[in-house]
Short mmCIF file of C-alpha atoms and ligand atoms in Angstrom, two decimals:
data_model
loop_
_atom_site.label_atom_id
_atom_site.label_comp_id
_atom_site.label_asym_id
_atom_site.label_seq_id
_atom_site.Cartn_x
_atom_site.Cartn_y
_atom_site.Cartn_z
CA MET S 1 -0.93 -34.09 3.82
CA ARG S 2 -3.82 -35.57 5.76
CA ASP S 3 -1.59 -36.01 8.83
CA ILE S 4 -0.29 -32.44 8.57
CA ILE S 5 -3.83 -31.04 8.29
CA ALA S 6 -4.95 -33.15 11.29
CA LYS S 7 -1.96 -31.97 13.32
CA LYS S 8 -2.89 -28.30 12.80
CA ARG S 9 -6.59 -29.08 13.30
CA ASP S 10 -5.67 -30.48 16.73
CA GLY S 11 -3.69 -27.35 17.60
CA ARG S 12 -0.20 -28.79 17.36
CA GLU S 13 2.85 -27.01 15.95
CA LEU S 14 4.03 -27.93 12.43
CA THR S 15 7.72 -28.46 11.73
CA ALA S 16 9.68 -26.44 9.14
CA GLU S 17 9.84 -29.60 6.97
CA GLU S 18 6.07 -30.07 7.09
CA ILE S 19 5.45 -26.44 6.16
CA ALA S 20 7.98 -26.61 3.32
CA ALA S 21 6.28 -29.77 2.01
CA VAL S 22 2.87 -28.04 2.05
CA VAL S 23 4.16 -25.02 0.12
CA ARG S 24 6.08 -27.17 -2.36
CA ASP S 25 3.23 -29.62 -3.03
CA TYR S 26 0.54 -26.96 -3.23
CA THR S 27 2.57 -24.86 -5.69
CA SER S 28 3.25 -27.92 -7.86
CA GLY S 29 -0.41 -29.00 -7.77
CA GLU S 30 0.22 -32.23 -5.88
CA MET S 31 -1.68 -30.94 -2.86
CA VAL S 32 -5.26 -30.18 -3.96
CA ASP S 33 -7.32 -27.06 -3.15
CA ALA S 34 -9.60 -28.98 -0.78
CA GLN S 35 -6.65 -30.01 1.38
CA MET S 36 -5.10 -26.55 1.36
CA ALA S 37 -8.46 -24.96 2.18
CA ALA S 38 -8.83 -27.29 5.18
CA LEU S 39 -5.33 -26.46 6.38
CA LEU S 40 -5.92 -22.71 5.94
CA MET S 41 -9.12 -22.90 7.98
CA ALA S 42 -7.26 -24.85 10.68
CA ILE S 43 -4.63 -22.07 10.71
CA VAL S 44 -7.33 -19.39 10.98
CA LEU S 45 -8.86 -21.21 13.98
CA ARG S 46 -5.69 -22.49 15.69
CA GLY S 47 -3.16 -19.82 14.74
CA MET S 48 0.55 -20.28 14.17
CA THR S 49 3.57 -19.74 16.41
CA PRO S 50 6.09 -17.05 15.36
CA ARG S 51 8.42 -19.85 14.25
CA GLU S 52 5.77 -21.53 12.10
CA THR S 53 4.79 -18.15 10.60
CA ALA S 54 8.42 -17.40 9.72
CA ASP S 55 8.88 -20.86 8.17
CA LEU S 56 5.73 -20.43 6.09
CA THR S 57 6.95 -17.02 4.91
CA LEU S 58 10.40 -18.31 3.94
CA ALA S 59 8.92 -21.29 2.10
CA MET S 60 6.60 -18.98 0.12
CA ALA S 61 9.43 -16.52 -0.62
CA ASP S 62 11.50 -19.46 -1.92
CA SER S 63 8.67 -20.74 -4.15
CA GLY S 64 9.77 -18.49 -7.03
CA GLU S 65 12.33 -15.98 -8.21
CA ARG S 66 14.25 -13.99 -5.59
CA LEU S 67 15.96 -10.79 -6.60
CA ASP S 68 19.67 -10.44 -6.03
CA LEU S 69 20.26 -6.83 -5.00
CA SER S 70 23.92 -7.39 -4.09
CA SER S 71 25.13 -5.37 -7.10
CA ILE S 72 23.47 -2.25 -5.62
CA PRO S 73 25.77 -0.40 -3.21
CA GLY S 74 24.50 0.77 0.18
CA THR S 75 21.81 -0.34 2.61
CA LYS S 76 18.68 -0.91 0.55
CA ILE S 77 15.39 0.01 2.18
CA ASP S 78 11.91 -1.11 1.12
CA LYS S 79 8.49 0.16 2.23
CA HIS S 80 5.05 -1.42 2.35
CA SER S 81 1.56 -0.31 3.27
CA THR S 82 -1.18 -2.80 4.05
CA GLY S 83 -3.48 -0.65 1.93
CA GLY S 84 -5.65 2.38 2.42
CA VAL S 85 -7.74 4.94 0.56
CA GLY S 86 -5.81 7.84 -0.96
CA ASP S 87 -2.56 6.16 0.08
CA LYS S 88 -0.05 7.39 -2.46
CA THR S 89 2.80 7.48 0.11
CA THR S 90 5.21 5.30 -1.90
CA LEU S 91 5.11 7.75 -4.82
CA VAL S 92 6.47 10.45 -2.52
CA VAL S 93 8.73 8.62 -0.08
CA ALA S 94 10.56 6.38 -2.56
CA PRO S 95 12.09 9.32 -4.50
CA LEU S 96 12.38 11.45 -1.35
CA VAL S 97 14.36 8.81 0.57
CA ALA S 98 16.53 8.16 -2.49
CA ALA S 99 17.23 11.92 -2.60
CA CYS S 100 18.50 11.56 0.98
CA GLY S 101 21.04 8.97 -0.13
CA VAL S 102 19.26 5.70 0.73
CA PRO S 103 18.59 3.31 -2.19
CA VAL S 104 14.93 2.25 -2.53
CA PRO S 105 14.17 -0.87 -4.60
CA LYS S 106 10.37 -0.89 -4.61
CA MET S 107 8.11 -3.58 -6.03
CA SER S 108 4.46 -2.58 -5.84
CA GLY S 109 1.07 -4.07 -6.55
CA ARG S 110 -2.22 -3.06 -8.10
CA ALA S 111 -5.58 -2.16 -6.58
CA LEU S 112 -6.97 -4.62 -4.01
CA GLY S 113 -10.62 -4.39 -2.93
CA HIS S 114 -11.60 -0.78 -2.17
CA THR S 115 -7.95 0.35 -1.99
CA GLY S 116 -5.86 1.67 -4.88
CA GLY S 117 -2.53 0.31 -6.12
CA THR S 118 0.74 2.21 -6.55
CA ILE S 119 1.39 0.73 -9.99
CA ASP S 120 -2.01 1.85 -11.34
CA LYS S 121 -1.26 5.39 -10.12
CA LEU S 122 2.26 5.52 -11.54
CA GLU S 123 1.10 4.18 -14.91
CA CYS S 124 -1.13 7.25 -15.32
CA ILE S 125 2.04 9.00 -16.52
CA PRO S 126 1.98 8.48 -20.29
CA GLY S 127 4.70 6.15 -21.55
CA LEU S 128 5.90 5.07 -18.10
CA VAL S 129 6.92 1.41 -17.89
CA THR S 130 6.64 -0.57 -14.65
CA ASP S 131 7.42 -3.99 -16.05
CA LEU S 132 11.19 -3.98 -15.48
CA SER S 133 13.50 -7.01 -15.79
CA PRO S 134 15.46 -7.83 -12.63
CA GLU S 135 18.62 -6.55 -14.37
CA ALA S 136 17.02 -3.25 -15.41
CA PHE S 137 15.50 -2.83 -11.94
CA CYS S 138 18.85 -3.32 -10.15
CA ALA S 139 20.75 -1.16 -12.65
CA GLN S 140 18.27 1.68 -12.16
CA VAL S 141 18.47 1.54 -8.37
CA SER S 142 22.30 1.46 -8.58
CA GLU S 143 22.42 4.45 -10.90
CA ILE S 144 19.69 6.78 -9.65
CA GLY S 145 18.81 5.29 -6.25
CA VAL S 146 15.19 4.36 -6.88
CA ALA S 147 12.90 2.22 -9.03
CA ILE S 148 9.21 1.44 -8.62
CA ALA S 149 8.29 -1.66 -10.59
CA ALA S 150 5.34 -4.04 -10.76
CA GLN S 151 5.63 -7.21 -8.75
CA THR S 152 6.09 -10.06 -11.18
CA GLU S 153 4.13 -13.31 -11.31
CA ARG S 154 7.41 -15.11 -10.85
CA MET S 155 7.92 -13.81 -7.31
CA ALA S 156 6.35 -15.79 -4.45
CA PRO S 157 3.96 -17.75 -6.75
CA ALA S 158 2.89 -19.86 -3.75
CA ASP S 159 1.44 -16.73 -2.13
CA LYS S 160 -0.47 -15.86 -5.28
CA LYS S 161 -2.10 -19.29 -5.36
CA VAL S 162 -2.75 -19.40 -1.61
CA TYR S 163 -4.15 -15.84 -1.65
CA ALA S 164 -6.72 -16.72 -4.34
CA LEU S 165 -7.84 -19.73 -2.31
CA ARG S 166 -8.03 -17.66 0.89
CA ASP S 167 -10.20 -15.16 -0.91
CA ALA S 168 -12.63 -17.93 -1.92
CA THR S 169 -12.69 -19.69 1.47
CA ALA S 170 -13.09 -16.83 3.99
CA THR S 171 -9.56 -17.38 5.29
CA VAL S 172 -8.02 -13.99 4.49
CA GLU S 173 -8.51 -12.59 7.99
CA SER S 174 -5.75 -14.30 9.91
CA VAL S 175 -2.72 -12.52 11.35
CA PRO S 176 -0.16 -15.27 10.49
CA LEU S 177 -1.62 -15.68 7.00
CA ILE S 178 -1.63 -11.94 6.21
CA ALA S 179 1.82 -11.44 7.74
CA SER S 180 3.37 -14.34 5.82
CA SER S 181 1.68 -13.28 2.59
CA VAL S 182 3.02 -9.72 2.77
CA MET S 183 6.47 -10.64 4.04
CA SER S 184 7.05 -13.49 1.54
CA LYS S 185 6.90 -10.94 -1.28
CA LYS S 186 9.18 -8.56 0.62
CA LEU S 187 11.75 -11.26 1.37
CA ALA S 188 11.72 -12.21 -2.32
CA VAL S 189 12.74 -8.62 -3.16
CA GLY S 190 15.44 -8.90 -0.52
CA ALA S 191 16.09 -5.36 0.75
CA ASP S 192 18.18 -4.97 3.92
CA GLY S 193 15.39 -3.28 5.82
CA ILE S 194 11.77 -2.30 5.48
CA VAL S 195 9.32 0.19 6.95
CA LEU S 196 5.83 -1.30 7.17
CA ASP S 197 2.80 0.95 7.44
CA VAL S 198 -0.02 -1.09 8.97
CA LYS S 199 -3.25 0.75 8.36
CA VAL S 200 -6.02 0.60 10.91
CA GLY S 201 -9.57 1.95 10.80
CA ARG S 202 -12.67 2.19 8.66
CA GLY S 203 -10.80 2.44 5.36
CA ALA S 204 -8.26 -0.31 6.15
CA PHE S 205 -8.43 -4.11 6.00
CA VAL S 206 -7.83 -4.23 9.77
CA HIS S 207 -10.41 -2.31 11.78
CA ASP S 208 -9.21 -2.53 15.37
CA ALA S 209 -5.98 -1.29 16.87
CA ALA S 210 -5.20 -4.43 18.90
CA ARG S 211 -5.29 -6.58 15.76
CA ALA S 212 -3.20 -4.07 13.82
CA GLU S 213 -0.59 -4.19 16.61
CA LYS S 214 -0.56 -7.98 16.42
CA LEU S 215 -0.08 -7.86 12.66
CA ALA S 216 2.72 -5.30 12.98
CA GLU S 217 4.45 -7.48 15.56
CA ALA S 218 4.03 -10.67 13.51
CA MET S 219 5.59 -9.02 10.45
CA ALA S 220 8.44 -7.54 12.49
CA GLN S 221 9.16 -10.96 14.00
CA ILE S 222 9.29 -12.58 10.56
CA GLY S 223 11.75 -9.92 9.44
CA ALA S 224 13.91 -10.43 12.53
CA ARG S 225 14.04 -14.20 11.93
CA ALA S 226 14.90 -13.69 8.27
CA GLY S 227 17.66 -11.16 8.99
CA MET S 228 15.76 -8.12 7.69
CA LYS S 229 15.55 -4.95 9.77
CA VAL S 230 11.90 -4.05 10.25
CA VAL S 231 10.09 -1.01 11.59
CA ALA S 232 6.32 -1.48 11.67
CA LEU S 233 4.16 1.61 12.14
CA VAL S 234 0.45 1.48 12.84
CA THR S 235 -1.34 4.51 11.35
CA ARG S 236 -4.99 5.61 11.21
CA MET S 237 -7.04 5.14 8.07
CA ASP S 238 -10.53 6.46 8.85
CA GLU S 239 -10.86 9.39 6.44
CA PRO S 240 -8.98 9.16 3.11
CA LEU S 241 -5.30 10.12 3.26
CA GLY S 242 -4.71 13.57 1.76
CA CYS S 243 -7.28 15.14 -0.55
CA ALA S 244 -7.12 12.92 -3.64
CA VAL S 245 -8.57 9.45 -4.20
CA GLY S 246 -8.23 7.83 -7.64
CA ASP S 247 -5.27 6.97 -9.83
CA GLY S 248 -4.70 10.18 -11.84
CA VAL S 249 -5.57 12.60 -9.03
CA GLU S 250 -3.36 10.70 -6.58
CA MET S 251 -0.39 10.83 -8.95
CA MET S 252 -1.12 14.55 -9.26
CA GLU S 253 -1.19 14.95 -5.46
CA ALA S 254 2.07 13.01 -5.09
CA ILE S 255 3.78 15.40 -7.52
CA SER S 256 2.39 18.51 -5.81
CA THR S 257 3.44 17.11 -2.43
CA LEU S 258 7.01 16.73 -3.67
CA ALA S 259 6.71 20.28 -5.00
CA GLY S 260 5.94 21.47 -1.45
CA ASN S 261 2.17 21.77 -1.73
CA GLY S 262 0.92 18.60 -0.05
CA PRO S 263 -2.04 18.33 2.35
CA PRO S 264 -0.90 18.35 6.01
CA ASP S 265 -1.96 14.80 6.99
CA PHE S 266 -0.31 13.28 3.93
CA VAL S 267 2.88 15.33 4.33
CA GLU S 268 3.06 14.25 7.98
CA LEU S 269 2.79 10.55 7.08
CA CYS S 270 5.37 10.87 4.28
CA GLU S 271 7.81 12.56 6.66
CA ILE S 272 7.33 9.93 9.38
CA VAL S 273 7.76 7.00 6.98
CA ALA S 274 10.71 8.65 5.22
CA GLY S 275 12.36 9.45 8.58
CA HIS S 276 12.30 5.79 9.58
CA MET S 277 13.51 4.62 6.15
CA ILE S 278 16.41 7.10 6.24
CA ALA S 279 17.41 5.98 9.75
CA LEU S 280 17.19 2.28 8.80
CA GLY S 281 19.34 3.02 5.77
CA GLY S 282 21.98 4.65 7.98
CA ALA S 283 21.75 8.15 6.47
CA SER S 284 20.67 9.61 9.82
CA PRO S 285 21.37 8.60 13.43
CA ASN S 286 17.67 8.22 14.33
CA PRO S 287 14.17 8.57 12.81
CA GLY S 288 13.74 12.10 14.21
CA GLU S 289 16.88 13.31 12.40
CA GLY S 290 15.78 11.29 9.37
CA ARG S 291 12.50 13.16 9.35
CA LYS S 292 14.29 16.51 9.50
CA LEU S 293 16.45 15.51 6.52
CA ALA S 294 13.34 14.40 4.60
CA THR S 295 11.65 17.73 5.35
CA ARG S 296 14.69 19.61 4.00
CA ARG S 297 14.81 17.53 0.82
CA LEU S 298 11.09 18.07 0.33
CA ALA S 299 11.54 21.83 0.73
CA ASP S 300 14.58 22.14 -1.55
CA GLY S 301 12.93 20.21 -4.39
CA SER S 302 15.41 17.35 -4.49
CA GLY S 303 12.66 14.77 -3.86
CA LEU S 304 10.78 16.12 -6.88
CA GLY S 305 14.01 16.10 -8.89
CA LYS S 306 14.47 12.43 -8.03
CA LEU S 307 10.91 11.61 -9.15
CA ARG S 308 11.63 13.40 -12.43
CA GLU S 309 14.76 11.26 -12.91
CA MET S 310 12.80 8.11 -12.17
CA VAL S 311 9.99 9.01 -14.57
CA ARG S 312 12.52 9.81 -17.31
CA ARG S 313 14.41 6.58 -16.71
CA GLN S 314 11.21 4.50 -16.84
CA GLY S 315 10.17 6.09 -20.15
CA GLY S 316 7.43 8.40 -18.83
CA GLU S 317 6.55 11.87 -20.12
CA GLU S 318 8.55 14.19 -17.92
CA GLN S 319 6.34 17.25 -18.64
CA VAL S 320 3.78 15.77 -16.24
CA ILE S 321 6.07 16.76 -13.37
CA ASP S 322 5.74 20.44 -14.35
CA ASP S 323 2.08 20.20 -15.27
CA PRO S 324 0.45 17.50 -13.11
CA GLU S 325 -3.06 18.82 -13.93
CA ALA S 326 -2.48 17.32 -17.39
CA LEU S 327 -3.17 13.93 -15.82
CA ILE S 328 -6.89 14.70 -15.56
CA ARG S 329 -7.24 17.32 -18.28
CA GLY S 330 -10.45 16.83 -20.22
CA ALA S 331 -12.22 15.03 -17.38
CA HIS S 332 -15.81 15.91 -16.56
CA ARG S 333 -16.25 17.43 -13.08
CA SER S 334 -19.21 16.97 -10.72
CA VAL S 335 -19.24 19.35 -7.77
CA ILE S 336 -20.48 18.30 -4.35
CA THR S 337 -21.67 20.89 -1.86
CA GLY S 338 -22.26 20.64 1.89
CA GLN S 339 -25.81 19.81 2.97
CA GLU S 340 -25.42 21.31 6.44
CA THR S 341 -23.44 23.98 8.24
CA GLY S 342 -21.03 22.63 10.85
CA GLU S 343 -17.75 20.77 11.16
CA VAL S 344 -16.76 17.75 9.12
CA VAL S 345 -16.69 15.01 11.77
CA GLY S 346 -16.01 12.09 9.44
CA ILE S 347 -15.36 11.07 5.82
CA ASP S 348 -15.95 7.36 5.34
CA ALA S 349 -12.79 6.25 3.54
CA ARG S 350 -14.14 2.80 2.68
CA ARG S 351 -17.18 4.30 1.00
CA VAL S 352 -15.11 6.82 -0.99
CA GLY S 353 -12.69 4.04 -2.01
CA ALA S 354 -15.49 1.71 -3.09
CA ALA S 355 -17.16 4.53 -5.07
CA MET S 356 -13.91 5.19 -6.95
CA ARG S 357 -13.40 1.46 -7.62
CA ASP S 358 -16.91 1.26 -9.14
CA LEU S 359 -16.39 4.44 -11.16
CA LYS S 360 -13.13 3.02 -12.52
CA SER S 361 -14.77 -0.16 -13.64
CA ALA S 362 -17.37 1.89 -15.57
CA ALA S 363 -14.61 3.99 -17.18
CA ARG S 364 -12.68 1.03 -18.63
CA GLU S 365 -9.68 2.41 -20.60
CA HIS S 366 -10.10 5.92 -19.17
CA ARG S 367 -9.61 4.82 -15.56
CA ARG S 368 -6.92 7.38 -14.87
CA LEU S 369 -9.48 10.17 -15.29
CA CYS S 370 -11.59 8.85 -12.38
CA GLY S 371 -11.14 10.40 -8.98
CA ALA S 372 -12.43 12.37 -6.04
CA LEU S 373 -10.89 15.61 -4.78
CA LEU S 374 -11.79 16.43 -1.20
CA HIS S 375 -11.84 20.17 -0.50
CA LYS S 376 -12.73 19.63 3.16
CA LYS S 377 -11.22 17.22 5.67
CA VAL S 378 -12.19 16.15 9.18
CA GLY S 379 -12.10 19.18 11.49
CA ASP S 380 -12.82 21.75 8.72
CA ARG S 381 -15.85 24.04 8.95
CA VAL S 382 -18.44 23.85 6.19
CA VAL S 383 -21.23 26.26 5.36
CA ARG S 384 -24.33 24.78 3.72
CA GLY S 385 -23.97 25.04 -0.07
CA GLU S 386 -20.18 25.34 0.07
CA LEU S 387 -18.01 23.17 -2.20
CA ILE S 388 -16.77 20.12 -0.26
CA ALA S 389 -15.62 17.73 -2.99
CA THR S 390 -15.34 17.24 -6.75
CA VAL S 391 -15.69 13.97 -8.60
CA VAL S 392 -13.80 13.76 -11.88
CA ALA S 393 -14.68 11.21 -14.54
CA PRO S 394 -14.28 10.73 -18.29
CA ASP S 395 -17.11 11.86 -20.56
CA GLY S 396 -19.69 9.28 -21.51
CA ILE S 397 -20.31 7.67 -18.12
CA ALA S 398 -22.56 10.34 -16.64
CA GLU S 399 -24.71 7.89 -14.70
CA ALA S 400 -21.73 6.23 -13.01
CA ALA S 401 -20.23 9.66 -12.26
CA GLU S 402 -23.48 10.81 -10.67
CA GLN S 403 -23.66 7.67 -8.55
CA ALA S 404 -20.03 8.20 -7.45
CA ALA S 405 -20.77 11.84 -6.57
CA ARG S 406 -23.75 10.71 -4.46
CA GLU S 407 -21.58 8.17 -2.64
CA VAL S 408 -18.84 10.74 -1.97
CA ALA S 409 -21.42 13.27 -0.72
CA GLU S 410 -22.88 10.68 1.65
CA SER S 411 -19.42 9.74 2.93
CA PHE S 412 -19.25 13.11 4.69
CA SER S 413 -20.75 13.51 8.17
CA THR S 414 -21.22 16.96 9.63
CA GLY S 415 -21.61 17.86 13.31
CA GLU S 416 -19.74 19.73 16.01
CA ASN S 417 -16.51 19.14 17.93
CA ALA S 418 -14.76 16.95 15.36
CA VAL S 419 -12.00 14.80 16.82
CA ARG S 420 -8.86 14.42 14.73
CA SER S 421 -7.17 11.25 15.93
CA PRO S 422 -3.36 11.19 15.83
CA LEU S 423 -1.98 9.64 12.65
CA LEU S 424 0.65 7.43 14.25
CA VAL S 425 -0.79 5.03 16.83
CA GLY S 426 1.82 2.29 17.13
CA LEU S 427 5.46 1.46 16.49
CA THR S 428 7.25 -1.91 16.60
CA GLU S 429 10.96 -2.20 15.84
CA MET S 430 13.08 -5.33 15.47
N1 URA L 1 -2.06 -8.10 1.25
C1 URA L 1 -1.35 -9.21 0.96
O1 URA L 1 -0.41 -9.18 0.17
N2 URA L 1 -1.68 -10.36 1.56
C2 URA L 1 -2.70 -10.46 2.44
O2 URA L 1 -2.93 -11.53 2.96
C3 URA L 1 -3.44 -9.30 2.74
C4 URA L 1 -3.09 -8.12 2.13
#
């Protein structure tokens, strides 16, 4: 190991065998944390070639269980977002794309940092189970076209161990390390193609567009080398996506979006992502036609019907689909009004996300009742004293709810001539 670490320290390229040995020995415990930490820092400083990055990804994907999706007919398409605030896209596009005839086997994670997790949102539906066996997962996708399940500990265990060490050693921020971490889990699921949504901006983990482009390219290259079709989008994450931030309210917004009442920015992103997934899955000749099909299925209610089927199949209370407000019924509401008259020029997504994370930790078992509803978005006019947002929280944590309301209020900036940046800023296909 010492020779391998020295080789990377000196800026030389590691062989596939050396990388496989590192992943094997670190997972088994033979390579100690100190050695791995040194190697990770050398990678942060020296980088990795596309070949090394792909070899690292494959070795991590092979460190645990890999799903066998071969029993599912059709071209299976996955989707991944690098994480944002108010990003409930999977909850809409997975059923919507399945309703367009493309099977979607989706393994999702939980909250990370200031960003929420799909599984936490989905589990707000009473009774709904996300811990599916590989057999149940594949059977569900075969029969109804979609399943959203929690990523298991058995998939890509090397990534789990490496990620924890990266977190403790300031080695998270590296394009090859992030790309291999994300893609190892996706290769372990084993879909035929994937649409990646790389978030960039204040509320994302990557703040500048050039770096987001690099990450998108690195992930697309890994996919190409591993035989997976990849489309990597780069999309803005400066203000929260849509109008809801928080597990219960985001599930609620996903349902109302499938019912045809989604906020424009969120609907636009869902249609773009779905369009690419549908085209990758072969149900449309190109992403533009795919988007049109997605729009039709959104309008005719078949996306919502597919979500209903999925909820039923995973043991959740189906009535929530007809009465999404039930998800936050009984929550205490704090109203936030505008301090100035003008246009909303910014809503700091990171601050809103962090406020909701802190509120959730105060709420303990009533986490699903915590959320922020934004009644104004960037570009909207506000009159002083007008309602701009509501914070919902369970009873009994008034102080934490007040603090969250203050944070949300201060996340808004008012001025004139707001600039709404385009949602989609980059696209890499391989
Ligand atoms: N998400 C991951 O899964 N891995 C990273 O390294 C960063 C974000």
